[in-house]
Short mmCIF file of N, CA and C in Angstrom, two decimals:
data_model
loop_
_atom_site.label_atom_id
_atom_site.label_comp_id
_atom_site.label_asym_id
_atom_site.label_seq_id
_atom_site.Cartn_x
_atom_site.Cartn_y
_atom_site.Cartn_z
N MET A 1 1.59 -17.66 6.77
CA MET A 1 1.45 -16.26 7.12
C MET A 1 0.00 -15.85 6.87
N THR A 2 -0.61 -15.16 7.82
CA THR A 2 -2.01 -14.75 7.69
C THR A 2 -2.13 -13.49 6.83
N VAL A 3 -3.37 -13.19 6.44
CA VAL A 3 -3.65 -11.97 5.67
C VAL A 3 -3.17 -10.75 6.46
N TYR A 4 -3.45 -10.74 7.74
CA TYR A 4 -3.01 -9.62 8.58
C TYR A 4 -1.49 -9.48 8.55
N GLU A 5 -0.79 -10.61 8.70
CA GLU A 5 0.68 -10.56 8.71
C GLU A 5 1.23 -10.08 7.37
N ARG A 6 0.60 -10.51 6.27
CA ARG A 6 1.03 -10.05 4.95
C ARG A 6 0.82 -8.54 4.80
N ILE A 7 -0.33 -8.08 5.23
CA ILE A 7 -0.62 -6.64 5.14
C ILE A 7 0.37 -5.85 5.99
N LYS A 8 0.62 -6.34 7.18
CA LYS A 8 1.55 -5.66 8.08
C LYS A 8 2.96 -5.63 7.48
N GLU A 9 3.40 -6.75 6.92
CA GLU A 9 4.74 -6.85 6.35
C GLU A 9 4.92 -5.90 5.16
N ILE A 10 3.98 -5.92 4.23
CA ILE A 10 4.13 -5.08 3.04
C ILE A 10 3.94 -3.61 3.39
N SER A 11 3.09 -3.32 4.35
CA SER A 11 2.92 -1.93 4.80
C SER A 11 4.23 -1.39 5.34
N LYS A 12 4.88 -2.18 6.17
CA LYS A 12 6.16 -1.78 6.74
C LYS A 12 7.20 -1.57 5.64
N ALA A 13 7.23 -2.49 4.67
CA ALA A 13 8.19 -2.39 3.57
C ALA A 13 7.93 -1.13 2.74
N ARG A 14 6.67 -0.70 2.66
CA ARG A 14 6.31 0.50 1.90
C ARG A 14 6.41 1.78 2.74
N GLY A 15 6.78 1.62 4.02
CA GLY A 15 6.90 2.78 4.90
C GLY A 15 5.56 3.36 5.31
N MET A 16 4.55 2.50 5.37
CA MET A 16 3.20 2.94 5.70
C MET A 16 2.76 2.30 7.01
N SER A 17 2.00 3.04 7.78
CA SER A 17 1.42 2.46 8.99
C SER A 17 0.14 1.72 8.59
N LEU A 18 -0.30 0.81 9.44
CA LEU A 18 -1.55 0.10 9.17
C LEU A 18 -2.72 1.07 9.13
N GLN A 19 -2.65 2.11 9.95
CA GLN A 19 -3.72 3.11 9.96
C GLN A 19 -3.78 3.89 8.64
N SER A 20 -2.61 4.21 8.08
CA SER A 20 -2.60 4.95 6.82
C SER A 20 -3.06 4.06 5.66
N VAL A 21 -2.73 2.77 5.72
CA VAL A 21 -3.21 1.84 4.70
C VAL A 21 -4.73 1.73 4.79
N ALA A 22 -5.24 1.59 6.01
CA ALA A 22 -6.68 1.49 6.21
C ALA A 22 -7.38 2.74 5.66
N LYS A 23 -6.83 3.90 5.98
CA LYS A 23 -7.43 5.15 5.51
C LYS A 23 -7.43 5.22 3.98
N ALA A 24 -6.30 4.86 3.36
CA ALA A 24 -6.20 4.89 1.91
C ALA A 24 -7.17 3.91 1.25
N ALA A 25 -7.48 2.83 1.96
CA ALA A 25 -8.41 1.82 1.45
C ALA A 25 -9.86 2.15 1.79
N GLY A 26 -10.08 3.25 2.51
CA GLY A 26 -11.43 3.64 2.87
C GLY A 26 -12.00 2.83 4.02
N LEU A 27 -11.12 2.30 4.86
CA LEU A 27 -11.54 1.51 6.02
C LEU A 27 -11.40 2.33 7.28
N SER A 28 -12.05 1.86 8.34
CA SER A 28 -11.87 2.54 9.63
C SER A 28 -10.42 2.36 10.06
N GLN A 29 -9.94 3.25 10.89
CA GLN A 29 -8.53 3.32 11.26
C GLN A 29 -7.96 2.01 11.78
N ASN A 30 -8.73 1.28 12.55
CA ASN A 30 -8.22 0.05 13.17
C ASN A 30 -8.77 -1.23 12.54
N MET A 31 -9.41 -1.12 11.40
CA MET A 31 -10.04 -2.28 10.76
C MET A 31 -9.04 -3.39 10.46
N ILE A 32 -7.87 -3.04 10.00
CA ILE A 32 -6.89 -4.06 9.61
C ILE A 32 -6.53 -4.97 10.78
N TYR A 33 -6.54 -4.44 11.98
CA TYR A 33 -6.22 -5.26 13.16
C TYR A 33 -7.22 -6.40 13.34
N GLN A 34 -8.44 -6.21 12.85
CA GLN A 34 -9.45 -7.26 12.97
C GLN A 34 -9.12 -8.46 12.09
N TYR A 35 -8.25 -8.26 11.10
CA TYR A 35 -7.90 -9.35 10.19
C TYR A 35 -6.96 -10.35 10.84
N LYS A 36 -6.64 -10.13 12.12
CA LYS A 36 -5.89 -11.14 12.86
C LYS A 36 -6.77 -12.39 13.06
N THR A 37 -8.08 -12.16 13.17
CA THR A 37 -9.00 -13.27 13.45
C THR A 37 -10.09 -13.46 12.39
N VAL A 38 -10.34 -12.42 11.58
CA VAL A 38 -11.41 -12.47 10.58
C VAL A 38 -10.80 -12.12 9.21
N ASN A 39 -11.19 -12.86 8.20
CA ASN A 39 -10.71 -12.54 6.85
C ASN A 39 -11.52 -11.40 6.24
N PRO A 40 -10.85 -10.50 5.53
CA PRO A 40 -11.57 -9.39 4.89
C PRO A 40 -12.42 -9.88 3.72
N LYS A 41 -13.41 -9.09 3.36
CA LYS A 41 -14.25 -9.40 2.21
C LYS A 41 -13.41 -9.28 0.94
N THR A 42 -13.87 -9.92 -0.10
CA THR A 42 -13.14 -9.94 -1.38
C THR A 42 -12.87 -8.54 -1.89
N GLU A 43 -13.87 -7.68 -1.89
CA GLU A 43 -13.69 -6.31 -2.40
C GLU A 43 -12.69 -5.54 -1.55
N THR A 44 -12.70 -5.77 -0.24
CA THR A 44 -11.73 -5.12 0.65
C THR A 44 -10.32 -5.60 0.33
N LEU A 45 -10.18 -6.90 0.07
CA LEU A 45 -8.87 -7.45 -0.31
C LEU A 45 -8.36 -6.79 -1.59
N ARG A 46 -9.25 -6.63 -2.56
CA ARG A 46 -8.85 -5.99 -3.82
C ARG A 46 -8.37 -4.57 -3.57
N THR A 47 -9.11 -3.84 -2.75
CA THR A 47 -8.74 -2.46 -2.45
C THR A 47 -7.41 -2.39 -1.71
N LEU A 48 -7.23 -3.24 -0.72
CA LEU A 48 -5.97 -3.27 0.02
C LEU A 48 -4.80 -3.64 -0.88
N ALA A 49 -5.01 -4.61 -1.77
CA ALA A 49 -3.96 -5.01 -2.70
C ALA A 49 -3.58 -3.84 -3.60
N GLU A 50 -4.56 -3.08 -4.04
CA GLU A 50 -4.29 -1.92 -4.90
C GLU A 50 -3.52 -0.85 -4.13
N VAL A 51 -3.92 -0.58 -2.91
CA VAL A 51 -3.23 0.42 -2.09
C VAL A 51 -1.78 0.01 -1.85
N LEU A 52 -1.57 -1.27 -1.61
CA LEU A 52 -0.22 -1.76 -1.29
C LEU A 52 0.61 -2.11 -2.52
N GLY A 53 -0.03 -2.14 -3.69
CA GLY A 53 0.69 -2.46 -4.92
C GLY A 53 1.11 -3.91 -5.02
N VAL A 54 0.25 -4.80 -4.53
CA VAL A 54 0.51 -6.23 -4.61
C VAL A 54 -0.73 -6.92 -5.16
N SER A 55 -0.60 -8.21 -5.43
CA SER A 55 -1.76 -8.96 -5.90
C SER A 55 -2.58 -9.47 -4.72
N VAL A 56 -3.84 -9.73 -4.99
CA VAL A 56 -4.71 -10.34 -3.97
C VAL A 56 -4.15 -11.71 -3.60
N ASP A 57 -3.65 -12.43 -4.58
CA ASP A 57 -3.05 -13.75 -4.29
C ASP A 57 -1.91 -13.64 -3.29
N TYR A 58 -1.14 -12.57 -3.38
CA TYR A 58 -0.05 -12.39 -2.41
C TYR A 58 -0.62 -12.18 -1.01
N LEU A 59 -1.62 -11.34 -0.90
CA LEU A 59 -2.23 -11.09 0.42
C LEU A 59 -2.82 -12.37 1.01
N LEU A 60 -3.36 -13.21 0.15
CA LEU A 60 -3.96 -14.46 0.63
C LEU A 60 -2.93 -15.55 0.90
N GLY A 61 -1.69 -15.31 0.51
CA GLY A 61 -0.65 -16.30 0.73
C GLY A 61 -0.60 -17.38 -0.35
N ASN A 62 -1.29 -17.15 -1.46
CA ASN A 62 -1.28 -18.13 -2.56
C ASN A 62 -0.01 -18.05 -3.40
N THR A 63 0.72 -16.96 -3.26
CA THR A 63 1.97 -16.78 -4.00
C THR A 63 2.91 -15.92 -3.18
N ASP A 64 4.18 -16.04 -3.45
CA ASP A 64 5.16 -15.17 -2.80
C ASP A 64 5.54 -14.00 -3.70
N GLU A 65 4.91 -13.92 -4.87
CA GLU A 65 5.12 -12.80 -5.79
C GLU A 65 4.26 -11.63 -5.34
N MET A 66 4.91 -10.53 -4.97
CA MET A 66 4.18 -9.37 -4.48
C MET A 66 3.53 -8.56 -5.60
N HIS A 67 3.99 -8.76 -6.81
CA HIS A 67 3.60 -7.86 -7.89
C HIS A 67 2.11 -7.86 -8.16
N ASN A 68 1.65 -6.68 -8.47
CA ASN A 68 0.27 -6.48 -8.80
C ASN A 68 -0.04 -7.16 -10.13
N ASN A 69 -1.20 -7.72 -10.25
CA ASN A 69 -1.60 -8.40 -11.47
C ASN A 69 -2.44 -7.51 -12.38
N LYS A 70 -2.39 -6.22 -12.18
CA LYS A 70 -3.18 -5.31 -12.99
C LYS A 70 -2.68 -5.35 -14.43
N LYS A 71 -3.61 -5.42 -15.37
CA LYS A 71 -3.25 -5.53 -16.77
C LYS A 71 -2.76 -4.21 -17.34
N ASP A 72 -3.07 -3.10 -16.68
CA ASP A 72 -2.64 -1.81 -17.22
C ASP A 72 -1.24 -1.42 -16.77
N ASP A 73 -0.60 -2.27 -15.94
CA ASP A 73 0.78 -2.01 -15.57
C ASP A 73 1.64 -2.24 -16.81
N LYS A 74 2.49 -1.29 -17.10
CA LYS A 74 3.31 -1.39 -18.29
C LYS A 74 4.77 -1.48 -17.90
N LYS A 75 5.45 -2.43 -18.50
CA LYS A 75 6.89 -2.56 -18.31
C LYS A 75 7.56 -1.78 -19.42
N VAL A 76 8.65 -1.14 -19.10
CA VAL A 76 9.37 -0.34 -20.08
C VAL A 76 10.76 -0.93 -20.29
N ALA A 77 11.11 -1.12 -21.55
CA ALA A 77 12.44 -1.60 -21.90
C ALA A 77 12.93 -0.75 -23.06
N ASP A 78 14.13 -0.23 -22.94
CA ASP A 78 14.72 0.55 -24.01
C ASP A 78 15.43 -0.42 -24.95
N LEU A 79 14.98 -0.47 -26.19
CA LEU A 79 15.53 -1.40 -27.17
C LEU A 79 17.03 -1.20 -27.37
N LYS A 80 17.46 0.05 -27.31
CA LYS A 80 18.89 0.34 -27.48
C LYS A 80 19.70 -0.32 -26.35
N ASP A 81 19.19 -0.25 -25.13
CA ASP A 81 19.86 -0.89 -24.00
C ASP A 81 19.87 -2.41 -24.15
N ILE A 82 18.77 -2.95 -24.64
CA ILE A 82 18.69 -4.40 -24.83
C ILE A 82 19.72 -4.85 -25.86
N MET A 83 19.81 -4.09 -26.94
CA MET A 83 20.76 -4.46 -28.00
C MET A 83 22.20 -4.38 -27.52
N LYS A 84 22.48 -3.48 -26.59
CA LYS A 84 23.84 -3.37 -26.04
C LYS A 84 24.12 -4.46 -25.00
N GLU A 85 23.10 -4.77 -24.19
CA GLU A 85 23.29 -5.68 -23.06
C GLU A 85 23.44 -7.14 -23.47
N PHE A 86 22.70 -7.55 -24.49
CA PHE A 86 22.68 -8.96 -24.85
C PHE A 86 23.59 -9.23 -26.05
N GLU A 87 24.35 -10.31 -25.95
CA GLU A 87 25.26 -10.69 -27.03
C GLU A 87 24.50 -11.21 -28.24
N ILE A 88 23.37 -11.85 -27.99
CA ILE A 88 22.54 -12.38 -29.07
C ILE A 88 21.15 -11.79 -28.92
N VAL A 89 20.67 -11.17 -30.00
CA VAL A 89 19.32 -10.61 -30.01
C VAL A 89 18.52 -11.40 -31.02
N GLN A 90 17.32 -11.81 -30.61
CA GLN A 90 16.47 -12.60 -31.48
C GLN A 90 15.14 -11.92 -31.70
N PHE A 91 14.51 -12.29 -32.80
CA PHE A 91 13.14 -11.88 -33.06
C PHE A 91 12.40 -13.11 -33.56
N ASP A 92 11.33 -13.44 -32.88
CA ASP A 92 10.51 -14.60 -33.24
C ASP A 92 11.36 -15.88 -33.28
N GLY A 93 12.32 -15.98 -32.35
CA GLY A 93 13.14 -17.18 -32.22
C GLY A 93 14.31 -17.26 -33.18
N LYS A 94 14.46 -16.23 -34.02
CA LYS A 94 15.56 -16.25 -35.00
C LYS A 94 16.57 -15.17 -34.63
N THR A 95 17.84 -15.53 -34.63
CA THR A 95 18.91 -14.61 -34.26
C THR A 95 19.08 -13.53 -35.32
N ILE A 96 19.16 -12.29 -34.87
CA ILE A 96 19.42 -11.16 -35.75
C ILE A 96 20.93 -11.04 -35.88
N PRO A 97 21.46 -11.07 -37.09
CA PRO A 97 22.91 -10.95 -37.26
C PRO A 97 23.42 -9.64 -36.65
N GLU A 98 24.55 -9.73 -35.99
CA GLU A 98 25.12 -8.56 -35.29
C GLU A 98 25.30 -7.38 -36.24
N GLU A 99 25.69 -7.64 -37.49
CA GLU A 99 25.90 -6.55 -38.43
C GLU A 99 24.60 -5.86 -38.83
N ASP A 100 23.46 -6.49 -38.57
CA ASP A 100 22.16 -5.88 -38.89
C ASP A 100 21.64 -4.96 -37.78
N LEU A 101 22.18 -5.10 -36.58
CA LEU A 101 21.70 -4.31 -35.46
C LEU A 101 21.84 -2.80 -35.68
N PRO A 102 22.98 -2.30 -36.21
CA PRO A 102 23.06 -0.86 -36.48
C PRO A 102 22.03 -0.40 -37.52
N VAL A 103 21.73 -1.26 -38.49
CA VAL A 103 20.73 -0.93 -39.51
C VAL A 103 19.36 -0.80 -38.85
N ILE A 104 19.04 -1.74 -37.99
CA ILE A 104 17.76 -1.71 -37.27
C ILE A 104 17.69 -0.44 -36.41
N GLU A 105 18.79 -0.10 -35.76
CA GLU A 105 18.83 1.10 -34.93
C GLU A 105 18.55 2.35 -35.78
N ARG A 106 19.17 2.44 -36.96
CA ARG A 106 18.95 3.60 -37.84
C ARG A 106 17.49 3.66 -38.30
N ILE A 107 16.91 2.52 -38.62
CA ILE A 107 15.51 2.49 -39.04
C ILE A 107 14.61 3.00 -37.92
N ILE A 108 14.84 2.53 -36.71
CA ILE A 108 14.03 2.96 -35.56
C ILE A 108 14.20 4.45 -35.31
N LYS A 109 15.44 4.93 -35.36
CA LYS A 109 15.68 6.37 -35.18
C LYS A 109 14.92 7.17 -36.22
N GLY A 110 14.92 6.69 -37.46
CA GLY A 110 14.19 7.38 -38.52
C GLY A 110 12.70 7.41 -38.26
N LEU A 111 12.16 6.31 -37.75
CA LEU A 111 10.74 6.27 -37.42
C LEU A 111 10.39 7.23 -36.30
N ILE A 112 11.25 7.28 -35.29
CA ILE A 112 11.02 8.17 -34.16
C ILE A 112 11.15 9.62 -34.57
N ASP A 113 12.18 9.94 -35.38
CA ASP A 113 12.36 11.31 -35.84
C ASP A 113 11.18 11.79 -36.66
N ASP A 114 10.56 10.89 -37.44
CA ASP A 114 9.40 11.24 -38.26
C ASP A 114 8.18 11.59 -37.40
N GLN A 115 8.12 11.04 -36.19
CA GLN A 115 6.97 11.29 -35.30
C GLN A 115 7.05 12.66 -34.64
N TYR A 116 8.21 13.24 -34.53
CA TYR A 116 8.36 14.48 -33.79
C TYR A 116 8.68 15.61 -34.67
#
């Protein structure tokens, strides 16, 4: 799959036209169509990847993972949900006894209540 085809595919999945992606990336309206035959510059690839929320490697076809590789992206996990969802909870490779989980929950609640 070419860079153009990747851009077109992810744009469609995001509900964006190629013209709107180009505009958001600071490119001329029809610039992306030129990528059918010419590869974009590195900085343009970075900008397009940011606009589309994917990695440059994805646009280049080096990976099938669309996810952005930005280090400031933060994943959120609610510890309470994790403790409910998993039958075994570990810390540093050691299993936390099930009877200790409510104690840990109370400690965390106390820490959070102290902050507010």
